[in-house]
Coordinates of N, CA and C in Angstrom, one line a residue:
M1 N -0.6 -42.9 -4.1 CA -0.2 -42.4 -2.7 C 0.3 -41.2 -2.5
M2 N -0.5 -40.2 -2.2 CA -0.2 -39.1 -1.5 C 1.0 -38.9 -1.1
S3 N 2.2 -38.5 -1.6 CA 3.7 -38.3 -0.9 C 3.6 -37.2 0.5
K4 N 4.9 -37.3 1.3 CA 4.3 -36.9 2.7 C 4.6 -35.3 2.5
A5 N 5.6 -34.7 1.6 CA 5.9 -33.3 1.2 C 4.2 -32.6 0.8
V6 N 3.6 -33.5 -0.3 CA 2.5 -32.8 -0.7 C 1.1 -32.5 0.3
K7 N 1.2 -34.0 1.3 CA 0.4 -33.7 2.2 C 0.7 -32.4 3.0
E8 N 2.2 -32.3 3.6 CA 2.2 -31.2 4.6 C 1.8 -30.0 3.8
S9 N 2.1 -29.6 2.5 CA 1.9 -28.5 1.7 C 0.4 -28.1 1.9
K10 N -0.4 -29.1 2.0 CA -1.8 -29.0 1.4 C -2.3 -28.8 2.9
E11 N -1.7 -29.3 4.1 CA -2.0 -28.9 5.4 C -1.7 -27.7 5.5
V12 N -0.3 -26.9 5.3 CA -0.8 -25.6 5.3 C -1.1 -24.7 4.6
V13 N -1.8 -25.0 3.5 CA -2.4 -23.7 2.9 C -4.0 -24.2 3.4
K14 N -4.5 -25.3 4.0 CA -5.7 -25.5 4.7 C -6.1 -24.6 5.5
Y15 N -5.1 -24.3 6.2 CA -5.5 -23.3 7.3 C -5.3 -21.4 7.2
V16 N -4.6 -21.5 5.6 CA -4.6 -20.0 5.3 C -5.8 -19.4 5.4
Q17 N -6.3 -18.5 5.9 CA -7.8 -17.5 5.5 C -7.5 -17.1 3.9
K18 N -8.6 -17.2 3.5 CA -8.7 -16.7 1.9 C -10.0 -15.8 2.0
S19 N -9.6 -14.6 1.3 CA -10.7 -14.0 0.7 C -11.2 -13.9 -0.5
E20 N -12.6 -13.9 -0.9 CA -13.0 -13.9 -2.0 C -13.0 -12.6 -3.0
K21 N -12.9 -11.2 -1.9 CA -12.6 -10.0 -2.7 C -11.1 -10.2 -3.1
A22 N -10.9 -9.1 -4.1 CA -9.8 -9.0 -4.6 C -8.7 -7.6 -3.5
E23 N -9.0 -7.9 -2.4 CA -8.3 -7.2 -1.2 C -7.3 -7.2 -1.0
P24 N -6.2 -6.0 -0.7 CA -4.8 -6.6 -0.3 C -4.8 -7.0 1.2
K25 N -3.9 -8.0 1.6 CA -3.8 -8.4 2.9 C -3.2 -7.5 3.6
F26 N -2.6 -6.7 3.3 CA -1.6 -6.0 4.0 C -0.6 -4.9 2.8
S27 N -0.7 -3.8 3.0 CA -0.1 -2.4 2.3 C 0.5 -1.5 2.7
F28 N 1.7 -1.4 2.5 CA 2.9 -0.3 2.5 C 3.5 0.7 1.7
Y29 N 4.4 1.2 2.2 CA 5.3 2.3 1.1 C 6.2 2.4 1.1
I30 N 6.7 2.7 0.1 CA 8.6 2.3 -0.1 C 8.7 3.9 -0.6
N31 N 9.5 4.5 0.2 CA 10.2 5.8 -0.1 C 11.4 5.8 -0.4
I32 N 11.5 6.5 -1.6 CA 13.1 6.4 -2.4 C 13.6 7.7 -2.4
H33 N 14.5 8.1 -1.8 CA 15.0 9.5 -1.8 C 16.4 9.8 -2.8
V34 N 16.9 9.7 -4.1 CA 18.0 10.3 -4.1 C 18.8 10.9 -3.7
L35 N 19.6 11.2 -2.5 CA 20.3 12.5 -1.9 C 21.6 12.9 -3.0
D36 N 22.2 12.3 -3.7 CA 23.4 12.9 -4.6 C 23.0 12.5 -6.1
K37 N 22.6 13.3 -6.6 CA 22.1 12.9 -7.9 C 23.6 12.8 -9.0
K38 N 24.4 13.8 -8.6 CA 25.5 14.0 -9.2 C 26.4 12.5 -9.2
Q39 N 26.6 12.2 -7.9 CA 27.0 10.9 -7.7 C 26.7 9.5 -8.1
L40 N 25.3 9.7 -8.5 CA 24.8 8.5 -9.0 C 24.9 8.3 -10.6
I41 N 24.5 9.4 -11.0 CA 25.5 9.6 -12.5 C 26.5 9.2 -13.0
K42 N 27.6 9.9 -12.0 CA 29.1 9.0 -12.1 C 29.0 7.7 -12.1
A43 N 28.1 7.1 -11.0 CA 28.5 5.6 -11.3 C 27.8 5.3 -12.4
A44 N 26.8 5.8 -12.8 CA 26.3 4.6 -13.8 C 27.1 5.1 -15.1
V45 N 27.8 6.1 -15.3 CA 28.7 6.1 -16.4 C 29.9 5.7 -16.6
D46 N 30.3 5.4 -15.3 CA 31.7 5.2 -14.8 C 31.6 3.5 -15.1
S47 N 32.0 3.1 -16.4 CA 32.0 1.3 -16.6 C 33.0 0.6 -16.0
S48 N 34.0 1.2 -15.1 CA 34.9 0.7 -14.0 C 33.9 0.6 -12.6
K49 N 32.8 0.9 -12.9 CA 32.2 0.7 -11.3 C 30.7 -0.2 -11.2
M50 N 30.7 -0.7 -10.9 CA 29.5 -1.8 -10.8 C 28.2 -1.0 -9.9
V51 N 27.3 -0.8 -10.8 CA 26.0 -0.4 -10.1 C 25.0 -1.4 -9.7
P52 N 23.8 -1.0 -8.9 CA 23.3 -1.9 -8.5 C 21.9 -2.7 -9.8
K53 N 21.6 -3.9 -9.5 CA 21.0 -4.4 -10.5 C 20.1 -4.1 -11.3
F54 N 19.2 -3.0 -10.6 CA 18.2 -2.6 -11.2 C 18.3 -1.3 -12.2
M55 N 19.5 -1.0 -12.5 CA 20.1 -0.1 -12.9 C 21.0 -0.1 -14.0
S56 N 20.8 -1.8 -14.6 CA 21.7 -1.8 -15.5 C 21.2 -1.6 -17.0
D57 N 20.2 -1.1 -16.9 CA 19.6 -0.5 -18.3 C 19.9 1.2 -18.6
F58 N 20.1 1.9 -17.1 CA 20.3 2.8 -17.0 C 21.2 3.8 -17.8
T59 N 22.6 2.8 -17.6 CA 23.6 3.6 -18.5 C 23.6 4.6 -19.4
A60 N 23.2 4.2 -20.4 CA 22.9 4.7 -21.6 C 22.4 5.7 -21.6
S61 N 21.2 5.9 -20.8 CA 20.2 7.7 -20.8 C 21.2 8.2 -20.0
L62 N 22.4 8.4 -19.5 CA 23.2 9.3 -18.4 C 24.3 9.9 -19.0
G63 N 24.4 9.6 -20.5 CA 25.2 10.4 -20.6 C 25.8 11.6 -20.8
A64 N 24.5 12.2 -21.0 CA 24.2 13.7 -21.1 C 24.8 14.5 -19.8
S65 N 25.3 15.7 -19.7 CA 25.7 16.4 -18.5 C 24.7 16.9 -17.4
V66 N 23.4 16.8 -18.0 CA 22.2 17.5 -17.5 C 20.9 16.5 -17.6
V67 N 20.8 15.8 -16.3 CA 19.9 14.7 -16.4 C 18.5 15.4 -15.5
S68 N 17.7 15.3 -15.9 CA 16.7 15.6 -14.8 C 16.1 14.7 -13.7
D69 N 15.8 15.6 -12.5 CA 15.4 14.8 -11.3 C 14.4 13.4 -11.6
E70 N 13.0 14.2 -12.5 CA 12.6 12.8 -13.0 C 12.8 12.0 -13.4
S71 N 14.1 12.0 -14.5 CA 14.5 10.8 -15.2 C 15.6 10.1 -14.6
I72 N 16.4 10.6 -13.2 CA 16.8 9.8 -12.4 C 16.0 8.8 -11.1
I73 N 15.2 9.6 -10.8 CA 14.3 8.9 -9.6 C 13.2 7.8 -10.7
G74 N 12.6 8.5 -12.1 CA 11.5 7.2 -12.8 C 12.6 6.2 -13.4
Q75 N 13.9 6.2 -13.3 CA 14.6 5.0 -14.3 C 14.6 3.7 -13.2
I76 N 14.5 4.4 -11.6 CA 14.9 3.3 -10.6 C 13.3 2.9 -10.0
T77 N 12.6 3.7 -10.3 CA 11.2 3.2 -10.1 C 10.8 2.2 -11.0
D78 N 10.7 2.9 -12.2 CA 10.5 1.7 -13.5 C 10.8 0.4 -13.2
E79 N 12.3 0.2 -12.9 CA 13.0 -1.0 -13.1 C 12.2 -1.6 -11.5
L80 N 11.9 -0.6 -10.6 CA 11.5 -2.1 -9.5 C 10.0 -2.2 -9.5
L81 N 9.5 -1.3 -10.2 CA 8.0 -1.7 -10.6 C 8.1 -2.9 -11.6
K82 N 9.2 -3.0 -12.3 CA 9.1 -4.3 -13.8 C 9.5 -5.5 -12.8
E83 N 10.5 -5.3 -12.1 CA 11.1 -6.6 -11.0 C 10.9 -7.4 -9.8
F84 N 10.2 -6.4 -9.2 CA 9.7 -6.5 -7.6 C 8.9 -7.6 -7.6
P85 N 7.6 -7.7 -8.3 CA 6.6 -8.3 -8.5 C 7.1 -9.8 -8.6
A86 N 7.6 -9.8 -9.7 CA 8.4 -11.1 -10.1 C 9.3 -12.0 -8.8
E87 N 9.9 -10.9 -8.4 CA 10.9 -11.3 -7.4 C 10.2 -11.9 -6.0
M88 N 8.8 -11.3 -5.9 CA 8.3 -11.5 -4.8 C 7.5 -12.7 -5.2
E89 N 6.9 -12.9 -6.1 CA 6.4 -14.1 -6.2 C 7.4 -15.3 -6.2
K90 N 8.3 -15.4 -6.6 CA 8.9 -16.4 -6.7 C 9.0 -17.0 -5.4
A91 N 9.0 -15.8 -4.2 CA 8.8 -16.1 -3.0 C 7.8 -16.7 -2.1
G92 N 7.0 -17.1 -2.8 CA 5.4 -17.6 -2.9 C 4.6 -16.6 -2.6
V93 N 5.0 -14.8 -3.0 CA 4.1 -13.5 -2.4 C 3.5 -12.9 -3.7
L94 N 2.2 -12.9 -3.6 CA 1.6 -12.1 -5.2 C 1.3 -10.9 -4.5
T95 N 2.1 -9.9 -4.9 CA 2.0 -8.2 -5.0 C 1.5 -7.3 -6.1
E96 N 0.9 -6.3 -5.5 CA 0.8 -5.0 -6.6 C 1.5 -4.2 -6.1
F97 N 2.4 -3.2 -7.5 CA 3.0 -2.2 -7.1 C 2.7 -0.9 -7.7
E98 N 2.8 0.1 -7.6 CA 2.0 1.2 -8.0 C 2.5 2.8 -7.5
Q99 N 3.2 3.3 -8.3 CA 3.9 4.7 -7.9 C 2.8 5.5 -7.5
V100 N 2.9 6.0 -6.3 CA 1.8 7.0 -5.7 C 2.3 8.3 -5.6
F101 N 3.4 8.7 -5.6 CA 3.7 9.8 -5.8 C 5.3 10.4 -5.8
T102 N 5.7 11.4 -6.7 CA 7.2 11.8 -7.1 C 6.9 13.1 -6.7
K103 N 8.4 13.7 -6.3 CA 8.8 15.1 -6.3 C 10.4 15.1 -6.3
G104 N 11.2 16.1 -7.3 CA 12.0 15.9 -7.7 C 12.9 14.7 -7.9
T105 N 14.0 14.3 -6.7 CA 14.6 12.8 -6.6 C 14.0 11.8 -5.5
M106 N 12.8 12.4 -5.4 CA 11.9 11.3 -4.3 C 10.9 10.8 -4.9
A107 N 10.6 9.5 -4.7 CA 9.5 8.5 -5.1 C 8.8 7.9 -4.2
V108 N 7.4 7.4 -4.1 CA 6.8 6.4 -3.3 C 6.6 5.9 -3.9
L109 N 6.5 4.3 -3.6 CA 5.8 3.0 -4.5 C 4.7 2.8 -3.3
R110 N 3.8 2.5 -3.6 CA 2.6 1.5 -2.8 C 2.7 -0.2 -3.1
C111 N 3.3 -1.1 -2.2 CA 3.3 -2.3 -2.3 C 2.2 -2.9 -1.5
S112 N 0.7 -3.3 -2.6 CA 0.3 -4.2 -2.0 C 0.0 -5.8 -1.9
I113 N 0.4 -6.4 -0.7 CA 0.2 -7.8 -0.6 C -1.3 -8.4 -0.7
M114 N -0.7 -9.5 -2.1 CA -2.3 -9.4 -2.5 C -2.9 -11.2 -1.8
S115 N -1.6 -12.1 -2.0 CA -1.9 -13.9 -1.0 C 0.0 -13.7 -0.8
I116 N -0.3 -14.9 -0.1 CA 1.0 -15.9 0.2 C 1.1 -17.2 0.2
D117 N 1.5 -17.7 -0.7 CA 1.8 -19.4 -0.6 C 2.3 -19.7 0.4
F118 N 1.9 -19.9 1.4 CA 2.7 -20.5 3.0 C 3.7 -21.3 2.5
A119 N 3.3 -22.6 1.8 CA 4.5 -23.6 1.7 C 5.5 -23.2 0.6
K120 N 5.5 -22.2 -0.3 CA 6.5 -21.7 -1.1 C 7.3 -20.6 0.0
A121 N 6.4 -19.8 0.5 CA 7.3 -18.8 1.2 C 7.8 -19.3 2.3
I122 N 7.6 -20.3 3.3 CA 8.2 -20.8 4.1 C 9.8 -21.7 3.6
R123 N 9.4 -22.4 2.4 CA 10.7 -23.1 1.6 C 11.5 -22.4 1.2
A124 N 11.1 -21.1 0.5 CA 12.1 -19.9 -0.2 C 12.5 -19.5 1.3
E125 N 12.1 -19.2 2.3 CA 13.1 -18.9 3.6 C 13.9 -19.4 4.5
K126 N 13.1 -20.4 4.5 CA 13.5 -22.1 5.9 C 13.9 -23.4 5.3
G127 N 13.5 -23.7 3.5 CA 13.7 -24.8 3.3 C 12.4 -25.7 4.1
E128 N 12.8 -27.0 3.6 CA 12.4 -28.3 3.9 C 12.1 -28.0 5.7
E129 N 12.9 -28.0 6.2 CA 12.8 -28.2 7.5 C 12.1 -27.1 8.3
G130 N 11.9 -26.0 7.1 CA 11.0 -24.7 7.7 C 9.4 -25.4 8.1
I131 N 9.1 -26.0 6.6 CA 7.8 -26.5 6.7 C 7.5 -28.2 7.6
M132 N 8.4 -28.4 7.9 CA 8.3 -29.7 9.1 C 8.2 -29.1 10.5
H133 N 8.6 -27.9 10.7 CA 8.6 -27.1 11.9 C 7.0 -26.3 11.9
Y134 N 6.5 -26.0 10.8 CA 5.5 -25.3 10.8 C 4.1 -26.8 10.7
Q135 N 4.5 -27.7 9.7 CA 3.6 -28.9 10.4 C 3.3 -29.1 11.4
N136 N 4.6 -29.3 12.2 CA 4.6 -29.7 13.8 C 3.9 -28.6 14.4
M137 N 3.9 -27.7 14.6 CA 3.0 -26.4 14.8 C 1.5 -26.9 14.8
I138 N 1.1 -27.5 13.7 CA -0.4 -27.6 13.1 C -0.7 -28.4 14.0
D139 N 0.0 -29.8 13.9 CA 0.0 -31.3 14.6 C -0.1 -30.6 16.1
G140 N 0.5 -29.8 16.8 CA 0.3 -29.8 18.0 C -0.9 -28.8 18.5
M141 N -1.5 -28.2 17.8 CA -2.9 -27.3 18.1 C -3.8 -28.2 17.8
K142 N -3.7 -29.6 16.9 CA -4.9 -30.4 16.7 C -4.7 -31.5 18.0
Y143 N -3.3 -31.8 18.2 CA -3.5 -32.8 19.5 C -4.0 -32.0 20.5
F144 N -3.9 -30.6 20.8 CA -4.7 -30.4 21.7 C -6.5 -29.7 21.6
D145 N -6.9 -30.6 20.4 CA -8.2 -30.5 19.9 C -8.8 -29.6 19.7
M146 N -7.7 -28.5 19.0 CA -8.4 -26.8 18.8 C -9.3 -27.3 17.2
S147 N -10.1 -26.6 17.0 CA -11.2 -27.0 16.2 C -10.4 -26.4 14.7
D148 N -10.8 -26.8 13.5 CA -10.0 -26.2 12.1 C -10.3 -24.8 12.3
D149 N -11.8 -24.1 12.7 CA -11.7 -22.4 12.8 C -10.8 -22.1 13.7
E150 N -10.5 -22.9 14.7 CA -9.5 -22.4 15.6 C -8.2 -22.1 15.0
I151 N -7.6 -23.5 14.8 CA -6.2 -23.2 14.0 C -6.1 -22.4 12.8
A152 N -7.2 -22.2 12.0 CA -7.1 -21.1 10.8 C -7.2 -20.0 11.6
S153 N -8.0 -19.0 12.7 CA -7.5 -18.0 13.3 C -6.3 -18.0 13.4
T154 N -5.9 -18.6 14.5 CA -4.1 -18.7 14.6 C -3.5 -18.4 13.6
M155 N -3.7 -19.2 12.7 CA -2.6 -19.2 11.6 C -2.8 -17.7 10.9
G156 N -3.9 -17.5 11.1 CA -4.2 -16.3 10.2 C -3.6 -14.9 11.0
E157 N -3.3 -14.9 12.4 CA -2.6 -14.2 13.2 C -0.9 -14.2 12.9
V158 N -0.6 -15.5 12.6 CA 1.2 -15.9 12.2 C 1.1 -15.0 10.8
E159 N 0.2 -15.2 9.8 CA 0.3 -14.9 8.5 C 0.6 -13.5 9.0
L160 N -0.3 -12.4 9.7 CA -0.4 -11.1 9.8 C 1.2 -10.8 10.1
D161 N 1.6 -11.2 10.9 CA 2.7 -11.3 11.9 C 3.9 -11.3 10.6
M162 N 3.9 -12.3 10.2 CA 4.9 -12.3 8.6 C 4.6 -11.1 7.7
L163 N 3.4 -10.7 7.6 CA 3.1 -9.6 6.7 C 3.7 -8.4 7.2
K164 N 3.6 -8.4 8.4 CA 4.1 -6.9 9.1 C 5.8 -6.8 8.7
E165 N 6.4 -8.2 9.0 CA 7.8 -7.8 8.7 C 8.4 -7.6 7.1
F166 N 7.4 -7.8 6.4 CA 7.9 -7.6 4.7 C 8.4 -5.7 4.9
P167 N 7.7 -4.5 5.3 CA 8.3 -3.4 5.0 C 10.0 -3.2 5.7
E168 N 10.2 -3.6 6.5 CA 11.6 -3.9 6.8 C 12.2 -4.5 6.3
E169 N 11.8 -5.6 5.9 CA 13.1 -6.7 5.1 C 13.1 -6.1 3.8
I170 N 12.1 -5.7 3.3 CA 12.5 -5.2 1.5 C 13.0 -3.7 2.0
G171 N 13.1 -2.5 2.7 CA 13.8 -1.5 3.2 C 15.1 -2.3 3.3
N172 N 15.6 -3.4 4.1 CA 16.8 -3.4 4.4 C 17.2 -4.0 3.1
E173 N 17.0 -4.4 2.3 CA 17.4 -5.5 1.0 C 17.6 -3.8 0.1
L174 N 16.8 -3.1 -0.1 CA 17.2 -1.9 -0.9 C 18.1 -0.9 -0.6
K175 N 18.1 -0.7 0.8 CA 19.3 0.1 1.2 C 20.6 -0.8 0.9
A176 N 20.7 -2.0 1.3 CA 21.9 -2.8 1.1 C 22.6 -2.3 -0.3
E177 N 21.2 -2.9 -0.9 CA 21.8 -2.6 -2.8 C 22.6 -1.4 -3.0
F178 N 21.9 -0.1 -2.5 CA 22.7 1.2 -2.3 C 23.9 1.3 -2.0
E179 N 23.9 0.9 -0.8 CA 25.2 1.2 0.5 C 26.2 0.2 -0.3
K180 N 26.2 -0.9 -0.8 CA 27.2 -1.6 -1.5 C 28.1 -1.3 -2.4
E181 N 27.5 -0.2 -3.3 CA 28.1 0.4 -3.9 C 28.3 2.3 -3.8
G182 N 28.0 2.4 -2.4 CA 28.3 3.4 -1.6 C 27.4 4.8 -2.0
L183 N 26.3 4.7 -2.8 CA 25.7 5.3 -3.1 C 24.4 6.0 -2.5
K184 N 24.2 7.2 -2.5 CA 23.7 8.3 -1.3 C 22.5 8.1 -1.8
V185 N 21.4 7.2 -1.4 CA 20.0 6.8 -1.3 C 19.6 6.5 -0.5
N186 N 18.3 7.3 0.4 CA 18.0 6.9 1.1 C 16.3 6.4 1.1
V187 N 16.1 5.2 1.7 CA 14.8 4.4 1.9 C 14.5 3.9 2.8
E188 N 13.1 4.3 3.3 CA 12.1 4.2 3.9 C 11.0 3.4 3.9
C189 N 10.6 2.0 4.2 CA 9.2 1.7 4.3 C 8.3 1.7 5.7
K190 N 7.1 1.8 5.3 CA 6.5 2.6 6.4 C 4.9 2.1 6.2
T191 N 4.5 1.6 7.0 CA 3.2 1.2 7.3 C 2.2 2.4 6.6
E192 N 0.9 1.7 6.3 CA -0.2 2.7 5.9 C -0.2 3.8 6.8
E193 N -0.5 3.0 8.2 CA -0.6 4.2 9.3 C 0.3 5.3 9.2
E194 N 2.1 4.6 9.3 CA 2.7 5.9 9.7 C 2.9 6.7 8.4
Q195 N 2.8 6.2 7.2 CA 3.1 7.1 5.7 C 2.7 8.4 6.1
A196 N 1.7 8.7 6.4 CA 1.3 10.2 6.0 C 2.1 11.3 7.0
K197 N 2.1 10.7 8.2 CA 3.0 11.7 8.8 C 4.2 11.5 8.5
F198 N 5.2 10.5 8.4 CA 6.4 10.2 8.1 C 6.9 11.1 6.5
L199 N 5.8 11.0 5.5 CA 6.0 12.1 4.2 C 6.2 13.0 4.3
F200 N 5.0 14.0 5.4 CA 5.0 15.1 5.8 C 6.2 15.7 6.4
D201 N 6.5 15.0 7.6 CA 7.7 15.4 8.1 C 9.1 15.3 7.4
Y202 N 9.1 14.3 6.4 CA 10.5 13.9 5.8 C 10.5 15.0 4.7
M203 N 9.4 15.4 4.1 CA 9.6 16.5 3.2 C 10.1 17.7 3.6
K204 N 9.1 17.9 4.5 CA 9.0 19.3 5.9 C 11.2 19.7 5.9
E205 N 11.5 18.6 6.4 CA 12.8 18.6 6.7 C 14.1 18.3 5.5
H206 N 13.6 17.7 4.4 CA 14.7 17.3 3.7 C 14.6 17.9 2.0
M207 N 13.0 18.7 2.0 CA 12.8 18.9 0.3 C 11.9 20.4 0.6
S208 N 12.1 20.9 2.3 CA 11.2 22.5 2.0 C 12.8 23.6 1.4

């Protein structure tokens, strides 16, 4: 007999709209700008100071007195490109990351969200109680005689709302990593619609 947990998970998946094409469901950009290169180098070579976890392999390469801007930002983005997809997948989100721009100590990564495992994502964020409330929402729509197509459409809107929260959540997570160590690194996450204007204005103000 199918367990209640498995049945609920299947119900959640049933109403997630899937695309046959390998097109991203949602994309956004992560803008990373190292504001104080000397401070970052000092933190990395100072063995008495903890550095952000994604810089753990960075210390050996920063012993030289002169380190290029490209090396500074490259080490950070390389680690993010390597680690972030796996971390996101643990939370039920399949992503693709690509570095699309670099200038000086600034880089831009594009994050494409390819799919979401709702059951896994809800459990990662809210636990089993979250799954229960999600199932109750679906049961409520069935109670009011909504068709499967209508429920799928509504769940598609819920999914889109969830996707739109990712830029702010990831931006805050990265900012917290840097701020925790007192490092001056600016992080701004923008949607595809916002990115072009943001990058133009930001570079004009900070890098001209």
